[in-house]
Amino acid sequence: NAGVTQTPKFRVLKTGQSMTLLCAQDMNHEYMYWYRQDPGMGLRLIHYSVGEGTTAKGEVPDGYNVSRLKKQNFLLGLESAAPSQTSVYFCASSYPNGVGNEQYFGPGTRLTVT
Amino acid sequence: AQSVSQHNHHVILSEAASLELGCNYSYGGTVNLFWYVQYPGQHLQLLLKYFSGDPLVKGIKGFEAEFIKSKFSFNLRKPSVQWSDTAEYFCAVRTGRRALTFGSGTRLQVQP
């Protein structure tokens, strides 16, 4: 199993450009998440999905959109990138929230917006 | 909304020293508690988790954590750290159906 994979690993955007980050998991997990990691702030939830075709807002959803057209994929889009979106983005997946189910994380995407 | 506090932002220890990293959360109901570790350049990995039962939880690589409900704490401990433990450590809480809420992280530097 590859686990959780993310593409691309690195990206540099100019302000106003758009891009899509792809997350894929091969563990048949129902739940998927997008977090951003900023220095001194830990990980903050952007959006999440509890199943194919459903998405929900997290703690910091503004400026991002997501789609979950297939169970194994969770896309994060930036329609008009801003310097404040410079961050490391982590995708995670898990089984439905049962007792103690852990989240499995991808390797991250480092995004710089200039 | 729940929050997670990690009071130690940067800890420097010598090899063989004992480690305790603090984690406090604010939520009065049932919680699942986690410690994740992020080694330099790598993604987050689960160290240990608590969901019920024995409040002293043992994880990988000799780490353990104790859930003290009355103090809303879930501190991470290791009796003797190694240089390879140099990493960033995150405490996280999950309540209900929500995703994890993370603390701000503690950067541990172990000097040989």
mmCIF file of C-alpha atoms in Angstrom:
data_model
loop_
_atom_site.group_PDB
_atom_site.id
_atom_site.type_symbol
_atom_site.label_atom_id
_atom_site.label_comp_id
_atom_site.label_asym_id
_atom_site.label_seq_id
_atom_site.Cartn_x
_atom_site.Cartn_y
_atom_site.Cartn_z
ATOM 1 C CA ASN A 1 0.000 0.000 0.000
ATOM 2 C CA ALA A 2 1.203 3.468 -0.854
ATOM 3 C CA GLY A 3 -0.921 4.946 1.941
ATOM 4 C CA VAL A 4 -1.647 8.631 1.419
ATOM 5 C CA THR A 5 0.078 10.356 -1.467
ATOM 6 C CA GLN A 6 0.097 14.002 -2.471
ATOM 7 C CA THR A 7 1.004 15.766 -5.678
ATOM 8 C CA PRO A 8 2.843 17.980 -6.256
ATOM 9 C CA LYS A 9 5.476 18.029 -3.516
ATOM 10 C CA PHE A 10 6.508 21.620 -4.161
ATOM 11 C CA ARG A 11 4.971 24.509 -6.031
ATOM 12 C CA VAL A 12 5.590 28.199 -6.458
ATOM 13 C CA LEU A 13 2.702 30.383 -7.562
ATOM 14 C CA LYS A 14 2.310 34.040 -8.300
ATOM 15 C CA THR A 15 -0.447 35.988 -6.615
ATOM 16 C CA GLY A 16 -3.719 35.432 -8.427
ATOM 17 C CA GLN A 17 -2.778 32.132 -10.044
ATOM 18 C CA SER A 18 -4.804 29.013 -9.441
ATOM 19 C CA MET A 19 -3.827 25.451 -8.747
ATOM 20 C CA THR A 20 -5.149 22.127 -7.530
ATOM 21 C CA LEU A 21 -3.504 19.834 -5.013
ATOM 22 C CA LEU A 22 -4.280 16.168 -5.335
ATOM 23 C CA CYS A 23 -4.529 13.712 -2.458
ATOM 24 C CA ALA A 24 -4.981 10.004 -3.039
ATOM 25 C CA GLN A 25 -5.340 7.132 -0.575
ATOM 26 C CA ASP A 26 -5.479 3.413 -1.202
ATOM 27 C CA MET A 27 -6.737 2.300 2.216
ATOM 28 C CA ASN A 28 -10.435 2.525 1.378
ATOM 29 C CA HIS A 29 -10.882 5.230 4.000
ATOM 30 C CA GLU A 30 -14.202 7.049 4.153
ATOM 31 C CA TYR A 31 -12.909 10.259 5.707
ATOM 32 C CA MET A 32 -10.356 12.605 4.172
ATOM 33 C CA TYR A 33 -8.978 15.930 5.375
ATOM 34 C CA TRP A 34 -6.900 18.865 4.248
ATOM 35 C CA TYR A 35 -4.753 20.722 6.780
ATOM 36 C CA ARG A 36 -2.288 23.547 6.494
ATOM 37 C CA GLN A 37 0.776 23.773 8.705
ATOM 38 C CA ASP A 38 2.271 27.123 9.596
ATOM 39 C CA PRO A 39 5.164 27.806 11.979
ATOM 40 C CA GLY A 40 4.034 28.074 15.595
ATOM 41 C CA MET A 41 0.426 27.252 14.731
ATOM 42 C CA GLY A 42 0.376 23.492 14.358
ATOM 43 C CA LEU A 43 -2.002 22.042 11.804
ATOM 44 C CA ARG A 44 -5.300 23.707 11.038
ATOM 45 C CA LEU A 45 -8.174 22.023 9.273
ATOM 46 C CA ILE A 46 -9.175 23.578 5.947
ATOM 47 C CA HIS A 47 -11.885 21.222 4.665
ATOM 48 C CA TYR A 48 -12.830 17.637 5.188
ATOM 49 C CA SER A 49 -15.003 14.960 3.650
ATOM 50 C CA VAL A 50 -16.907 12.129 5.299
ATOM 51 C CA GLY A 51 -17.618 10.324 2.062
ATOM 52 C CA GLU A 52 -17.666 10.454 -1.702
ATOM 53 C CA GLY A 53 -19.550 13.476 -2.930
ATOM 54 C CA THR A 54 -19.628 15.257 0.449
ATOM 55 C CA THR A 55 -17.419 18.001 1.814
ATOM 56 C CA ALA A 56 -17.496 20.307 4.805
ATOM 57 C CA LYS A 57 -15.662 23.393 6.015
ATOM 58 C CA GLY A 58 -13.031 23.226 8.664
ATOM 59 C CA GLU A 59 -11.372 25.893 10.728
ATOM 60 C CA VAL A 60 -9.777 27.945 7.922
ATOM 61 C CA PRO A 61 -11.757 27.337 4.691
ATOM 62 C CA ASP A 62 -11.619 30.799 3.108
ATOM 63 C CA GLY A 63 -9.834 30.929 -0.231
ATOM 64 C CA TYR A 64 -9.997 27.175 -0.780
ATOM 65 C CA ASN A 65 -12.406 24.795 -2.444
ATOM 66 C CA VAL A 66 -12.464 21.010 -2.395
ATOM 67 C CA SER A 67 -14.023 18.140 -4.240
ATOM 68 C CA ARG A 68 -14.425 14.442 -3.500
ATOM 69 C CA LEU A 69 -15.670 12.917 -6.736
ATOM 70 C CA LYS A 70 -14.056 9.571 -6.026
ATOM 71 C CA LYS A 71 -13.654 7.906 -2.659
ATOM 72 C CA GLN A 72 -9.905 7.615 -3.001
ATOM 73 C CA ASN A 73 -9.224 11.202 -4.091
ATOM 74 C CA PHE A 74 -9.635 14.541 -2.360
ATOM 75 C CA LEU A 75 -8.740 17.681 -4.304
ATOM 76 C CA LEU A 76 -7.871 21.045 -2.799
ATOM 77 C CA GLY A 77 -8.162 24.062 -5.061
ATOM 78 C CA LEU A 78 -6.892 27.586 -4.794
ATOM 79 C CA GLU A 79 -8.776 29.775 -7.258
ATOM 80 C CA SER A 80 -6.744 32.942 -6.748
ATOM 81 C CA ALA A 81 -3.634 32.358 -4.680
ATOM 82 C CA ALA A 82 -2.544 34.912 -2.083
ATOM 83 C CA PRO A 83 0.760 35.207 -0.175
ATOM 84 C CA SER A 84 -1.128 34.302 3.015
ATOM 85 C CA GLN A 85 -1.651 30.849 1.526
ATOM 86 C CA THR A 86 2.062 30.147 1.578
ATOM 87 C CA SER A 87 2.171 27.054 3.762
ATOM 88 C CA VAL A 88 2.725 23.329 3.894
ATOM 89 C CA TYR A 89 -0.435 21.418 3.066
ATOM 90 C CA PHE A 90 -1.098 17.976 4.475
ATOM 91 C CA CYS A 91 -3.788 15.566 3.455
ATOM 92 C CA ALA A 92 -4.976 12.837 5.801
ATOM 93 C CA SER A 93 -7.464 9.999 5.727
ATOM 94 C CA SER A 94 -9.156 7.722 8.221
ATOM 95 C CA TYR A 95 -11.951 5.247 8.707
ATOM 96 C CA PRO A 96 -15.201 6.704 10.043
ATOM 97 C CA ASN A 97 -14.853 8.100 13.515
ATOM 98 C CA GLY A 98 -14.950 4.968 15.548
ATOM 99 C CA VAL A 99 -13.162 4.366 18.761
ATOM 100 C CA GLY A 100 -9.725 5.919 18.526
ATOM 101 C CA ASN A 101 -9.394 5.752 14.750
ATOM 102 C CA GLU A 102 -6.226 7.505 13.752
ATOM 103 C CA GLN A 103 -5.583 9.675 10.746
ATOM 104 C CA TYR A 104 -2.895 8.761 8.258
ATOM 105 C CA PHE A 105 -1.009 11.655 6.749
ATOM 106 C CA GLY A 106 0.534 12.266 3.379
ATOM 107 C CA PRO A 107 4.044 13.682 2.870
ATOM 108 C CA GLY A 108 2.868 17.244 2.359
ATOM 109 C CA THR A 109 2.960 19.885 -0.360
ATOM 110 C CA ARG A 110 5.073 22.976 0.181
ATOM 111 C CA LEU A 111 3.404 25.918 -1.528
ATOM 112 C CA THR A 112 4.951 29.358 -1.902
ATOM 113 C CA VAL A 113 2.903 32.262 -3.223
ATOM 114 C CA THR A 114 4.922 35.277 -4.294
ATOM 115 C CA ALA B 1 -14.773 24.992 20.269
ATOM 116 C CA GLN B 2 -12.061 22.823 21.647
ATOM 117 C CA SER B 3 -8.464 23.977 21.825
ATOM 118 C CA VAL B 4 -5.155 22.311 22.546
ATOM 119 C CA SER B 5 -2.233 23.971 24.316
ATOM 120 C CA GLN B 6 1.352 22.848 24.171
ATOM 121 C CA HIS B 7 3.276 25.057 26.538
ATOM 122 C CA ASN B 8 6.795 24.065 25.528
ATOM 123 C CA HIS B 9 7.572 25.435 22.089
ATOM 124 C CA HIS B 10 11.225 24.443 21.934
ATOM 125 C CA VAL B 11 12.966 21.949 24.185
ATOM 126 C CA ILE B 12 16.669 21.152 24.105
ATOM 127 C CA LEU B 13 17.917 18.054 25.899
ATOM 128 C CA SER B 14 21.054 16.000 26.057
ATOM 129 C CA GLU B 15 20.953 12.327 25.146
ATOM 130 C CA ALA B 16 19.750 10.098 28.001
ATOM 131 C CA ALA B 17 17.831 12.943 29.634
ATOM 132 C CA SER B 18 14.202 12.388 30.520
ATOM 133 C CA LEU B 19 11.474 14.073 28.530
ATOM 134 C CA GLU B 20 8.056 15.375 29.423
ATOM 135 C CA LEU B 21 6.041 17.480 26.996
ATOM 136 C CA GLY B 22 2.898 19.125 28.238
ATOM 137 C CA CYS B 23 -0.478 19.030 26.497
ATOM 138 C CA ASN B 24 -3.722 20.494 27.820
ATOM 139 C CA TYR B 25 -7.050 20.615 26.063
ATOM 140 C CA SER B 26 -10.284 22.438 26.639
ATOM 141 C CA TYR B 27 -13.343 20.251 26.201
ATOM 142 C CA GLY B 28 -15.551 18.797 28.859
ATOM 143 C CA GLY B 29 -16.901 15.758 27.043
ATOM 144 C CA THR B 30 -15.479 12.514 25.756
ATOM 145 C CA VAL B 31 -12.244 12.937 23.856
ATOM 146 C CA ASN B 32 -9.807 10.884 21.849
ATOM 147 C CA LEU B 33 -6.228 12.035 22.396
ATOM 148 C CA PHE B 34 -3.233 11.611 20.153
ATOM 149 C CA TRP B 35 0.453 12.409 19.962
ATOM 150 C CA TYR B 36 1.987 12.682 16.519
ATOM 151 C CA VAL B 37 5.643 13.118 15.649
ATOM 152 C CA GLN B 38 7.109 14.821 12.597
ATOM 153 C CA TYR B 39 10.751 14.026 11.907
ATOM 154 C CA PRO B 40 12.645 16.580 9.812
ATOM 155 C CA GLY B 41 11.380 16.555 6.266
ATOM 156 C CA GLN B 42 8.827 13.839 6.911
ATOM 157 C CA HIS B 43 5.092 13.627 7.383
ATOM 158 C CA LEU B 44 3.257 13.162 10.644
ATOM 159 C CA GLN B 45 3.320 9.741 12.225
ATOM 160 C CA LEU B 46 1.259 8.491 15.130
ATOM 161 C CA LEU B 47 3.188 7.943 18.363
ATOM 162 C CA LEU B 48 0.306 6.872 20.556
ATOM 163 C CA LYS B 49 -3.375 7.409 21.196
ATOM 164 C CA TYR B 50 -5.848 7.252 24.031
ATOM 165 C CA PHE B 51 -9.549 6.575 23.683
ATOM 166 C CA SER B 52 -10.595 4.703 26.834
ATOM 167 C CA GLY B 53 -9.376 2.366 29.558
ATOM 168 C CA ASP B 54 -5.950 2.570 31.166
ATOM 169 C CA PRO B 55 -4.997 6.252 31.279
ATOM 170 C CA LEU B 56 -1.320 5.365 30.857
ATOM 171 C CA VAL B 57 -0.763 4.695 27.201
ATOM 172 C CA LYS B 58 2.378 3.240 25.714
ATOM 173 C CA GLY B 59 3.394 4.039 22.176
ATOM 174 C CA ILE B 60 6.203 3.363 19.782
ATOM 175 C CA LYS B 61 9.889 4.041 20.400
ATOM 176 C CA GLY B 62 9.561 4.006 24.188
ATOM 177 C CA PHE B 63 7.132 6.904 24.443
ATOM 178 C CA GLU B 64 4.200 6.945 26.823
ATOM 179 C CA ALA B 65 1.524 9.420 27.795
ATOM 180 C CA GLU B 66 -0.794 9.771 30.744
ATOM 181 C CA PHE B 67 -4.366 11.001 30.471
ATOM 182 C CA ILE B 68 -5.395 12.934 33.578
ATOM 183 C CA LYS B 69 -9.039 13.801 33.106
ATOM 184 C CA SER B 70 -9.259 16.130 36.094
ATOM 185 C CA LYS B 71 -6.431 18.229 34.685
ATOM 186 C CA PHE B 72 -7.491 17.985 31.023
ATOM 187 C CA SER B 73 -3.947 16.881 30.299
ATOM 188 C CA PHE B 74 -2.234 14.291 28.145
ATOM 189 C CA ASN B 75 1.491 14.726 28.711
ATOM 190 C CA LEU B 76 4.057 12.825 26.687
ATOM 191 C CA ARG B 77 7.024 11.197 28.408
ATOM 192 C CA LYS B 78 10.137 9.244 27.614
ATOM 193 C CA PRO B 79 12.629 8.208 30.298
ATOM 194 C CA SER B 80 15.746 8.510 28.138
ATOM 195 C CA VAL B 81 15.814 10.410 24.845
ATOM 196 C CA GLN B 82 18.067 9.668 21.907
ATOM 197 C CA TRP B 83 19.474 11.924 19.208
ATOM 198 C CA SER B 84 17.048 10.254 16.780
ATOM 199 C CA ASP B 85 14.118 11.652 18.796
ATOM 200 C CA THR B 86 14.883 15.115 17.424
ATOM 201 C CA ALA B 87 11.586 16.089 15.825
ATOM 202 C CA GLU B 88 8.470 18.166 16.262
ATOM 203 C CA TYR B 89 5.753 16.704 18.465
ATOM 204 C CA PHE B 90 2.077 17.503 18.161
ATOM 205 C CA CYS B 91 -0.703 16.787 20.585
ATOM 206 C CA ALA B 92 -4.179 16.442 19.057
ATOM 207 C CA VAL B 93 -7.725 16.020 20.296
ATOM 208 C CA ARG B 94 -10.817 14.703 18.583
ATOM 209 C CA THR B 95 -14.341 15.170 19.857
ATOM 210 C CA GLY B 96 -17.443 13.738 18.240
ATOM 211 C CA ARG B 97 -17.351 13.586 14.451
ATOM 212 C CA ARG B 98 -14.944 16.444 14.027
ATOM 213 C CA ALA B 99 -11.468 16.181 12.644
ATOM 214 C CA LEU B 100 -8.440 16.577 14.869
ATOM 215 C CA THR B 101 -7.590 19.803 16.648
ATOM 216 C CA PHE B 102 -3.838 20.151 16.947
ATOM 217 C CA GLY B 103 -1.642 21.982 19.375
ATOM 218 C CA SER B 104 0.992 24.346 18.040
ATOM 219 C CA GLY B 105 3.727 21.746 18.398
ATOM 220 C CA THR B 106 6.901 21.336 20.438
ATOM 221 C CA ARG B 107 10.233 21.235 18.698
ATOM 222 C CA LEU B 108 12.556 18.818 20.486
ATOM 223 C CA GLN B 109 16.270 19.024 19.879
ATOM 224 C CA VAL B 110 18.407 16.276 21.371
ATOM 225 C CA GLN B 111 22.099 16.998 21.550
ATOM 226 C CA PRO B 112 24.522 14.063 21.340
#
